[in-house]
């Protein structure tokens, strides 16, 4: 019998793009960093008074990561925009000296383009962070950062997410006069994490028949929790609910029981410390708790994936945290007999207005 062609193998494209991530991270550090520093210096010279972040989907989770960076590292107040206030309701706020950062893989969504154009007309300093320097979004923005991820063909975004995180990290470093040298360890560490596919495949067996999942974290890990939930929902169709650990205690904890899978993303730092009371409550409820984080945290859980966090600053750990969770979404989807390359009802460029 003739072997099936590679193009017919479910998940082949997503698997290939996940594997590209160390090379993409290295490319940004070697080729993209000088341009990112130039953009950061030009914007820093304008002294923005606060920041608005605009995005959808996976890019929205990257924007949330940037919000943590900007508020913690620079003390700049940040908000996540509601685009419908501009595109649907026609609001025109005064955005003089406000930095508006729009994050988009394709740079083609009409609402992102329209809201960014309106922001620039309202006096904002506009920055587009995209994987397409020739996109409509890049054209209407004053500044642009190319995340250099290369073509992404699978519908679930993987390499463009981690590329966006690193580009945003380097941008914030540039705003505060840093050199981003701490990020140089990421390509090699990402290679190590991605090589441990068998560990993730074993974890996936816990979730093949799950009816719902809860993913929680705090601080820098919270965007990772949201992105992991999105990946699981769009590939495997399992309802995955992402909560800040603090929000989980304000009501949703009641739905967790001894058959409810819970994934905790535990950063090695202040966010992980703040999550400890939540982990204690989850253990007290007998939850099936899986931890992604430092080995000391994994050892205290039902199962998990230990990350190489020694010497990695907390604000860079999200770039490593998401890697096993992307793979988890892939493996669960394959185990459920579905194709993660082409989730139903989704398109690569989502045209909202």
CSV table of N, CA and C in Angstrom, one decimal, residues 27-167:
chain,number,residue,atom,x,y,z
A,27,UNK,N,16.3,34.9,14.5
A,27,UNK,CA,16.2,35.9,13.4
A,27,UNK,C,15.9,37.3,14.0
A,28,UNK,N,14.9,37.4,14.9
A,28,UNK,CA,14.5,38.7,15.5
A,28,UNK,C,15.7,39.3,16.2
A,29,UNK,N,16.4,38.4,17.0
A,29,UNK,CA,17.5,38.9,17.8
A,29,UNK,C,18.7,39.4,16.9
A,30,UNK,N,18.9,38.7,15.8
A,30,UNK,CA,20.0,39.1,15.0
A,30,UNK,C,19.7,40.1,13.9
A,31,UNK,N,18.5,40.0,13.3
A,31,UNK,CA,18.2,40.9,12.2
A,31,UNK,C,17.2,42.0,12.5
A,32,UNK,N,16.3,41.7,13.4
A,32,UNK,CA,15.2,42.6,13.7
A,32,UNK,C,15.5,43.6,14.8
A,33,UNK,N,16.4,43.2,15.8
A,33,UNK,CA,16.6,44.0,17.0
A,33,UNK,C,17.1,45.5,16.6
A,34,UNK,N,18.0,45.7,15.7
A,34,UNK,CA,18.4,47.0,15.4
A,34,UNK,C,17.3,48.0,15.0
A,35,UNK,N,16.4,47.5,14.1
A,35,UNK,CA,15.3,48.3,13.7
A,35,UNK,C,14.3,48.5,14.8
A,36,UNK,N,14.1,47.5,15.7
A,36,UNK,CA,13.2,47.7,16.8
A,36,UNK,C,13.8,48.8,17.7
A,37,UNK,N,15.1,48.8,17.9
A,37,UNK,CA,15.7,49.8,18.8
A,37,UNK,C,15.5,51.2,18.2
A,38,UNK,N,15.6,51.3,16.8
A,38,UNK,CA,15.4,52.6,16.2
A,38,UNK,C,14.0,53.1,16.4
A,39,UNK,N,13.0,52.2,16.2
A,39,UNK,CA,11.6,52.6,16.4
A,39,UNK,C,11.4,53.0,17.9
A,40,UNK,N,11.9,52.3,18.8
A,40,UNK,CA,11.8,52.6,20.2
A,40,UNK,C,12.4,53.9,20.6
A,41,UNK,N,13.5,54.2,20.0
A,41,UNK,CA,14.2,55.5,20.3
A,41,UNK,C,13.4,56.7,19.8
A,42,UNK,N,12.8,56.5,18.6
A,42,UNK,CA,12.0,57.6,18.0
A,42,UNK,C,10.8,57.9,18.8
A,43,UNK,N,10.2,56.8,19.3
A,43,UNK,CA,8.9,56.9,20.0
A,43,UNK,C,9.2,57.5,21.4
A,44,UNK,N,10.3,57.0,22.1
A,44,UNK,CA,10.7,57.5,23.4
A,44,UNK,C,10.9,59.0,23.4
A,45,UNK,N,11.5,59.5,22.3
A,45,UNK,CA,11.8,60.9,22.1
A,45,UNK,C,10.5,61.7,22.1
A,46,UNK,N,9.4,61.1,21.8
A,46,UNK,CA,8.1,61.8,21.8
A,46,UNK,C,7.4,61.8,23.1
A,47,UNK,N,7.9,61.1,24.1
A,47,UNK,CA,7.4,61.0,25.5
A,47,UNK,C,5.9,60.8,25.6
A,48,UNK,N,5.4,59.6,25.1
A,48,UNK,CA,3.9,59.4,25.2
A,48,UNK,C,3.5,59.4,26.6
A,49,UNK,N,2.2,59.9,26.8
A,49,UNK,CA,1.7,60.0,28.2
A,49,UNK,C,1.0,58.8,28.7
A,50,UNK,N,0.5,58.0,27.8
A,50,UNK,CA,0.0,56.6,28.1
A,50,UNK,C,-0.1,55.8,26.8
A,51,UNK,N,-0.5,54.6,27.0
A,51,UNK,CA,-0.5,53.6,25.8
A,51,UNK,C,-1.8,53.0,25.7
A,52,UNK,N,-2.3,52.8,24.4
A,52,UNK,CA,-3.4,52.0,24.1
A,52,UNK,C,-3.0,50.9,23.2
A,53,UNK,N,-3.5,49.7,23.5
A,53,UNK,CA,-3.1,48.5,22.7
A,53,UNK,C,-4.3,48.0,22.0
A,54,UNK,N,-4.2,47.7,20.7
A,54,UNK,CA,-5.3,47.3,19.9
A,54,UNK,C,-4.9,45.9,19.2
A,55,UNK,N,-5.8,45.0,19.3
A,55,UNK,CA,-5.5,43.6,18.7
A,55,UNK,C,-6.8,42.8,18.8
A,56,UNK,N,-6.7,41.7,18.1
A,56,UNK,CA,-7.8,40.6,18.2
A,56,UNK,C,-7.1,39.3,18.3
A,57,UNK,N,-7.8,38.3,18.9
A,57,UNK,CA,-7.4,36.9,19.0
A,57,UNK,C,-6.1,36.7,19.6
A,58,UNK,N,-5.2,35.9,19.0
A,58,UNK,CA,-3.9,35.6,19.5
A,58,UNK,C,-3.1,36.9,19.7
A,59,UNK,N,-3.2,37.8,18.8
A,59,UNK,CA,-2.5,39.1,18.9
A,59,UNK,C,-3.0,39.9,20.1
A,60,UNK,N,-4.2,39.7,20.5
A,60,UNK,CA,-4.7,40.4,21.7
A,60,UNK,C,-4.0,39.9,23.0
A,61,UNK,N,-3.6,38.6,23.0
A,61,UNK,CA,-2.9,38.0,24.1
A,61,UNK,C,-1.5,38.5,24.1
A,62,UNK,N,-0.9,38.7,22.9
A,62,UNK,CA,0.4,39.4,22.8
A,62,UNK,C,0.4,40.8,23.3
A,63,UNK,N,-0.7,41.5,23.0
A,63,UNK,CA,-0.9,42.9,23.5
A,63,UNK,C,-1.0,42.9,25.0
A,64,UNK,N,-1.7,42.0,25.5
A,64,UNK,CA,-1.8,41.9,27.0
A,64,UNK,C,-0.4,41.7,27.7
A,65,UNK,N,0.4,40.9,27.1
A,65,UNK,CA,1.8,40.8,27.5
A,65,UNK,C,2.5,42.1,27.5
A,66,UNK,N,2.3,42.8,26.4
A,66,UNK,CA,2.9,44.2,26.3
A,66,UNK,C,2.4,45.1,27.4
A,67,UNK,N,1.2,45.0,27.7
A,67,UNK,CA,0.6,45.8,28.8
A,67,UNK,C,1.3,45.6,30.1
A,68,UNK,N,1.6,44.3,30.4
A,68,UNK,CA,2.3,44.0,31.7
A,68,UNK,C,3.7,44.6,31.6
A,69,UNK,N,4.4,44.5,30.5
A,69,UNK,CA,5.7,45.0,30.3
A,69,UNK,C,5.8,46.5,30.5
A,70,UNK,N,4.9,47.2,29.8
A,70,UNK,CA,4.9,48.7,29.8
A,70,UNK,C,4.5,49.2,31.2
A,71,UNK,N,3.6,48.6,31.9
A,71,UNK,CA,3.2,49.1,33.2
A,71,UNK,C,4.2,48.8,34.2
A,72,UNK,N,4.8,47.6,34.2
A,72,UNK,CA,5.7,47.2,35.2
A,72,UNK,C,7.1,47.8,35.0
A,73,UNK,N,7.6,47.8,33.7
A,73,UNK,CA,8.9,48.2,33.4
A,73,UNK,C,9.1,49.7,33.3
A,74,UNK,N,8.0,50.4,32.8
A,74,UNK,CA,8.1,51.8,32.5
A,74,UNK,C,7.1,52.7,33.3
A,75,UNK,N,6.2,52.0,34.0
A,75,UNK,CA,5.2,52.8,34.8
A,75,UNK,C,4.2,53.6,33.9
A,76,UNK,N,4.1,53.2,32.6
A,76,UNK,CA,3.2,53.8,31.7
A,76,UNK,C,1.8,53.2,31.8
A,77,UNK,N,0.8,54.0,32.1
A,77,UNK,CA,-0.6,53.4,32.2
A,77,UNK,C,-1.0,52.9,30.8
A,78,UNK,N,-1.6,51.7,30.7
A,78,UNK,CA,-2.0,51.1,29.4
A,78,UNK,C,-3.4,50.6,29.5
A,79,UNK,N,-4.0,50.7,28.3
A,79,UNK,CA,-5.4,50.1,28.2
A,79,UNK,C,-5.5,49.3,26.9
A,80,UNK,N,-6.4,48.3,27.0
A,80,UNK,CA,-6.8,47.5,25.8
A,80,UNK,C,-8.0,48.2,25.2
A,81,UNK,N,-7.9,48.6,23.9
A,81,UNK,CA,-8.9,49.4,23.3
A,81,UNK,C,-10.2,48.5,22.9
A,82,UNK,N,-11.3,49.2,22.9
A,82,UNK,CA,-12.5,48.6,22.3
A,82,UNK,C,-12.7,49.2,21.0
A,83,UNK,N,-12.4,48.5,19.9
A,83,UNK,CA,-12.4,49.1,18.6
A,83,UNK,C,-13.8,49.6,18.1
A,84,UNK,N,-14.8,48.9,18.6
A,84,UNK,CA,-16.2,49.3,18.2
A,84,UNK,C,-16.5,50.7,18.6
A,85,UNK,N,-15.9,51.3,19.6
A,85,UNK,CA,-16.2,52.7,20.0
A,85,UNK,C,-15.8,53.6,18.8
A,86,UNK,N,-14.8,53.2,18.0
A,86,UNK,CA,-14.4,54.0,16.9
A,86,UNK,C,-15.1,53.6,15.6
A,87,UNK,N,-15.1,52.2,15.4
A,87,UNK,CA,-15.6,51.7,14.1
A,87,UNK,C,-17.1,51.6,14.0
A,88,UNK,N,-17.7,51.3,15.1
A,88,UNK,CA,-19.2,51.2,15.1
A,88,UNK,C,-19.9,52.4,15.6
A,89,UNK,N,-19.3,53.1,16.6
A,89,UNK,CA,-20.0,54.2,17.2
A,89,UNK,C,-19.5,55.6,16.8
A,90,UNK,N,-18.3,55.5,16.1
A,90,UNK,CA,-17.8,56.8,15.6
A,90,UNK,C,-17.2,57.7,16.6
A,91,UNK,N,-16.8,57.2,17.8
A,91,UNK,CA,-16.2,58.1,18.8
A,91,UNK,C,-14.8,58.6,18.3
A,92,UNK,N,-14.5,59.8,18.6
A,92,UNK,CA,-13.2,60.4,18.2
A,92,UNK,C,-12.6,61.0,19.5
A,93,UNK,N,-12.0,60.2,20.3
A,93,UNK,CA,-11.3,60.7,21.5
A,93,UNK,C,-10.0,61.5,21.2
A,94,UNK,N,-9.6,62.4,22.0
A,94,UNK,CA,-8.4,63.2,21.9
A,94,UNK,C,-7.2,62.3,22.3
A,95,UNK,N,-6.4,61.9,21.3
A,95,UNK,CA,-5.3,60.9,21.5
A,95,UNK,C,-4.0,61.6,21.3
A,96,UNK,N,-3.9,62.9,21.5
A,96,UNK,CA,-2.7,63.6,21.4
A,96,UNK,C,-1.6,63.1,22.4
A,97,UNK,N,-0.5,62.8,21.9
A,97,UNK,CA,0.7,62.2,22.7
A,97,UNK,C,0.4,60.9,23.3
A,98,UNK,N,-0.6,60.2,22.8
A,98,UNK,CA,-0.9,58.8,23.2
A,98,UNK,C,-0.2,57.8,22.2
A,99,UNK,N,0.4,56.8,22.7
A,99,UNK,CA,1.0,55.8,21.9
A,99,UNK,C,0.0,54.7,21.7
A,100,UNK,N,-0.4,54.5,20.4
A,100,UNK,CA,-1.4,53.4,20.1
A,100,UNK,C,-0.6,52.3,19.4
A,101,UNK,N,-0.5,51.1,20.0
A,101,UNK,CA,0.2,50.0,19.4
A,101,UNK,C,-0.8,49.0,18.9
A,102,UNK,N,-0.8,48.7,17.6
A,102,UNK,CA,-1.7,47.7,17.1
A,102,UNK,C,-0.9,46.5,16.7
A,103,UNK,N,-1.3,45.3,17.2
A,103,UNK,CA,-0.7,44.1,17.0
A,103,UNK,C,-1.5,43.2,16.1
A,104,UNK,N,-1.0,42.7,15.0
A,104,UNK,CA,-1.8,41.9,14.1
A,104,UNK,C,-0.8,41.1,13.2
A,105,UNK,N,-1.1,39.8,13.1
A,105,UNK,CA,-0.2,38.9,12.3
A,105,UNK,C,-0.2,39.3,10.9
A,106,UNK,N,-1.4,39.5,10.3
A,106,UNK,CA,-1.6,39.8,8.9
A,106,UNK,C,-1.6,41.2,8.6
A,107,UNK,N,-2.0,42.1,9.5
A,107,UNK,CA,-2.2,43.5,9.3
A,107,UNK,C,-3.3,43.8,8.3
A,108,UNK,N,-4.3,42.8,8.2
A,108,UNK,CA,-5.3,43.0,7.2
A,108,UNK,C,-6.7,43.2,7.7
A,109,UNK,N,-7.0,43.0,9.0
A,109,UNK,CA,-8.3,43.1,9.5
A,109,UNK,C,-8.9,44.5,9.4
A,110,UNK,N,-10.0,44.7,8.7
A,110,UNK,CA,-10.5,46.1,8.5
A,110,UNK,C,-10.7,46.9,9.7
A,111,UNK,N,-11.1,46.3,10.8
A,111,UNK,CA,-11.4,47.1,12.1
A,111,UNK,C,-10.1,47.6,12.7
A,112,UNK,N,-9.0,46.8,12.6
A,112,UNK,CA,-7.7,47.2,13.1
A,112,UNK,C,-7.2,48.3,12.2
A,113,UNK,N,-7.3,48.2,10.9
A,113,UNK,CA,-6.8,49.3,10.0
A,113,UNK,C,-7.6,50.6,10.3
A,114,UNK,N,-9.0,50.5,10.4
A,114,UNK,CA,-9.8,51.7,10.5
A,114,UNK,C,-9.6,52.3,11.9
A,115,UNK,N,-9.4,51.5,13.0
A,115,UNK,CA,-9.2,52.1,14.3
A,115,UNK,C,-7.9,52.8,14.4
A,116,UNK,N,-6.9,52.2,13.8
A,116,UNK,CA,-5.5,52.7,13.8
A,116,UNK,C,-5.5,54.0,13.0
A,117,UNK,N,-6.1,54.0,11.8
A,117,UNK,CA,-6.2,55.3,11.0
A,117,UNK,C,-6.9,56.4,11.8
A,118,UNK,N,-8.0,56.0,12.5
A,118,UNK,CA,-8.7,57.0,13.2
A,118,UNK,C,-7.8,57.6,14.4
A,119,UNK,N,-7.1,56.7,15.0
A,119,UNK,CA,-6.2,57.1,16.1
A,119,UNK,C,-5.1,58.0,15.7
A,120,UNK,N,-4.6,57.8,14.5
A,120,UNK,CA,-3.5,58.7,14.0
A,120,UNK,C,-4.1,60.0,13.7
A,121,UNK,N,-5.3,60.0,13.1
A,121,UNK,CA,-6.0,61.3,12.8
A,121,UNK,C,-6.4,62.1,14.1
A,122,UNK,N,-6.5,61.3,15.2
A,122,UNK,CA,-6.9,62.0,16.5
A,122,UNK,C,-5.6,62.4,17.2
A,123,UNK,N,-4.4,62.3,16.6
A,123,UNK,CA,-3.2,62.8,17.3
A,123,UNK,C,-2.3,61.8,17.9
A,124,UNK,N,-2.7,60.5,17.8
A,124,UNK,CA,-1.9,59.4,18.4
A,124,UNK,C,-0.6,59.2,17.7
A,125,UNK,N,0.4,58.7,18.4
A,125,UNK,CA,1.6,58.1,17.8
A,125,UNK,C,1.3,56.6,17.5
A,126,UNK,N,1.3,56.2,16.3
A,126,UNK,CA,0.8,54.9,16.0
A,126,UNK,C,1.9,53.9,15.6
A,127,UNK,N,1.9,52.7,16.2
A,127,UNK,CA,2.9,51.7,15.9
A,127,UNK,C,2.1,50.4,15.5
A,128,UNK,N,2.5,49.9,14.4
A,128,UNK,CA,1.9,48.6,14.0
A,128,UNK,C,3.0,47.5,14.2
A,129,UNK,N,2.6,46.4,14.8
A,129,UNK,CA,3.5,45.2,15.0
A,129,UNK,C,2.9,44.1,14.2
A,130,UNK,N,3.5,43.8,13.1
A,130,UNK,CA,2.9,42.8,12.2
A,130,UNK,C,3.9,41.8,11.6
A,131,UNK,N,3.4,40.8,10.9
A,131,UNK,CA,4.2,39.9,10.2
A,131,UNK,C,4.2,40.2,8.7
A,132,UNK,N,3.7,41.4,8.4
A,132,UNK,CA,3.5,41.8,7.0
A,132,UNK,C,3.8,43.3,6.8
A,133,UNK,N,5.0,43.6,6.4
A,133,UNK,CA,5.4,45.1,6.3
A,133,UNK,C,4.6,45.7,5.2
A,134,UNK,N,4.0,45.0,4.3
A,134,UNK,CA,3.3,45.5,3.1
A,134,UNK,C,1.8,45.6,3.4
A,135,UNK,N,1.4,45.4,4.6
A,135,UNK,CA,0.0,45.3,4.9
A,135,UNK,C,-0.7,46.6,5.0
A,136,UNK,N,-2.0,46.7,4.9
A,136,UNK,CA,-2.8,47.9,5.0
A,136,UNK,C,-2.5,48.6,6.4
A,137,UNK,N,-2.4,47.7,7.5
A,137,UNK,CA,-2.2,48.3,8.8
A,137,UNK,C,-0.8,49.0,8.9
A,138,UNK,N,0.2,48.4,8.3
A,138,UNK,CA,1.5,49.0,8.3
A,138,UNK,C,1.5,50.4,7.5
A,139,UNK,N,0.7,50.4,6.4
A,139,UNK,CA,0.6,51.6,5.6
A,139,UNK,C,-0.1,52.8,6.3
A,140,UNK,N,-1.0,52.5,7.2
A,140,UNK,CA,-1.7,53.6,7.9
A,140,UNK,C,-1.0,54.0,9.2
A,141,UNK,N,0.0,53.3,9.6
A,141,UNK,CA,0.7,53.5,10.9
A,141,UNK,C,1.9,54.4,10.7
A,142,UNK,N,2.2,55.2,11.6
A,142,UNK,CA,3.4,56.0,11.5
A,142,UNK,C,4.7,55.2,11.6
A,143,UNK,N,4.7,54.2,12.5
A,143,UNK,CA,5.8,53.3,12.7
A,143,UNK,C,5.4,51.9,12.5
A,144,UNK,N,6.4,51.0,12.2
A,144,UNK,CA,6.1,49.6,12.0
A,144,UNK,C,7.2,48.8,12.5
A,145,UNK,N,6.9,47.7,13.1
A,145,UNK,CA,7.9,46.6,13.5
A,145,UNK,C,7.5,45.3,12.8
A,146,UNK,N,8.4,44.8,12.0
A,146,UNK,CA,8.2,43.5,11.3
A,146,UNK,C,8.7,42.4,12.3
A,147,UNK,N,7.8,41.4,12.6
A,147,UNK,CA,8.2,40.4,13.5
A,147,UNK,C,9.0,39.2,12.9
A,148,UNK,N,9.1,39.3,11.5
A,148,UNK,CA,10.0,38.4,10.8
A,148,UNK,C,9.8,36.9,11.0
A,149,UNK,N,8.5,36.5,11.2
A,149,UNK,CA,8.2,35.1,11.4
A,149,UNK,C,8.1,34.3,10.1
A,150,UNK,N,8.1,34.9,9.0
A,150,UNK,CA,7.9,34.2,7.7
A,150,UNK,C,6.5,33.8,7.6
A,151,UNK,N,6.1,33.3,6.4
A,151,UNK,CA,4.7,32.9,6.1
A,151,UNK,C,4.2,31.9,7.2
A,152,UNK,N,3.0,32.1,7.6
A,152,UNK,CA,2.3,31.2,8.6
A,152,UNK,C,1.1,30.7,7.9
A,153,UNK,N,1.0,29.4,7.6
A,153,UNK,CA,-0.1,28.8,6.8
A,153,UNK,C,-1.1,28.1,7.6
A,154,UNK,N,-0.7,27.5,8.8
A,154,UNK,CA,-1.7,26.9,9.6
A,154,UNK,C,-2.6,27.9,10.2
A,155,UNK,N,-3.9,27.6,10.4
A,155,UNK,CA,-4.8,28.6,11.0
A,155,UNK,C,-4.5,28.9,12.4
A,156,UNK,N,-4.1,28.0,13.3
A,156,UNK,CA,-3.7,28.4,14.6
A,156,UNK,C,-2.3,29.1,14.6
A,157,UNK,N,-2.3,30.3,15.1
A,157,UNK,CA,-1.0,31.0,15.2
A,157,UNK,C,-0.1,30.5,16.2
A,158,UNK,N,1.1,30.2,15.9
A,158,UNK,CA,2.1,29.7,16.8
A,158,UNK,C,3.4,30.5,16.8
A,159,UNK,N,4.1,30.5,15.7
A,159,UNK,CA,5.4,31.2,15.6
A,159,UNK,C,5.2,32.7,15.6
A,160,UNK,N,4.0,33.2,15.0
A,160,UNK,CA,3.8,34.6,15.0
A,160,UNK,C,3.5,35.1,16.4
A,161,UNK,N,3.0,34.2,17.3
A,161,UNK,CA,2.7,34.6,18.7
A,161,UNK,C,4.0,34.9,19.4
A,162,UNK,N,4.9,33.9,19.4
A,162,UNK,CA,6.2,34.0,20.2
A,162,UNK,C,7.0,35.1,19.5
A,163,UNK,N,6.9,35.3,18.2
A,163,UNK,CA,7.7,36.4,17.6
A,163,UNK,C,7.2,37.7,18.0
A,164,UNK,N,5.8,37.8,18.1
A,164,UNK,CA,5.3,39.1,18.6
A,164,UNK,C,5.7,39.4,20.1
A,165,UNK,N,5.7,38.4,20.9
A,165,UNK,CA,6.2,38.6,22.3
A,165,UNK,C,7.6,39.1,22.3
A,166,UNK,N,8.5,38.5,21.6
A,166,UNK,CA,9.9,38.9,21.6
A,166,UNK,C,10.1,40.3,21.0
A,167,UNK,N,9.4,40.6,19.9
A,167,UNK,CA,9.5,41.9,19.3
A,167,UNK,C,9.0,43.0,20.3
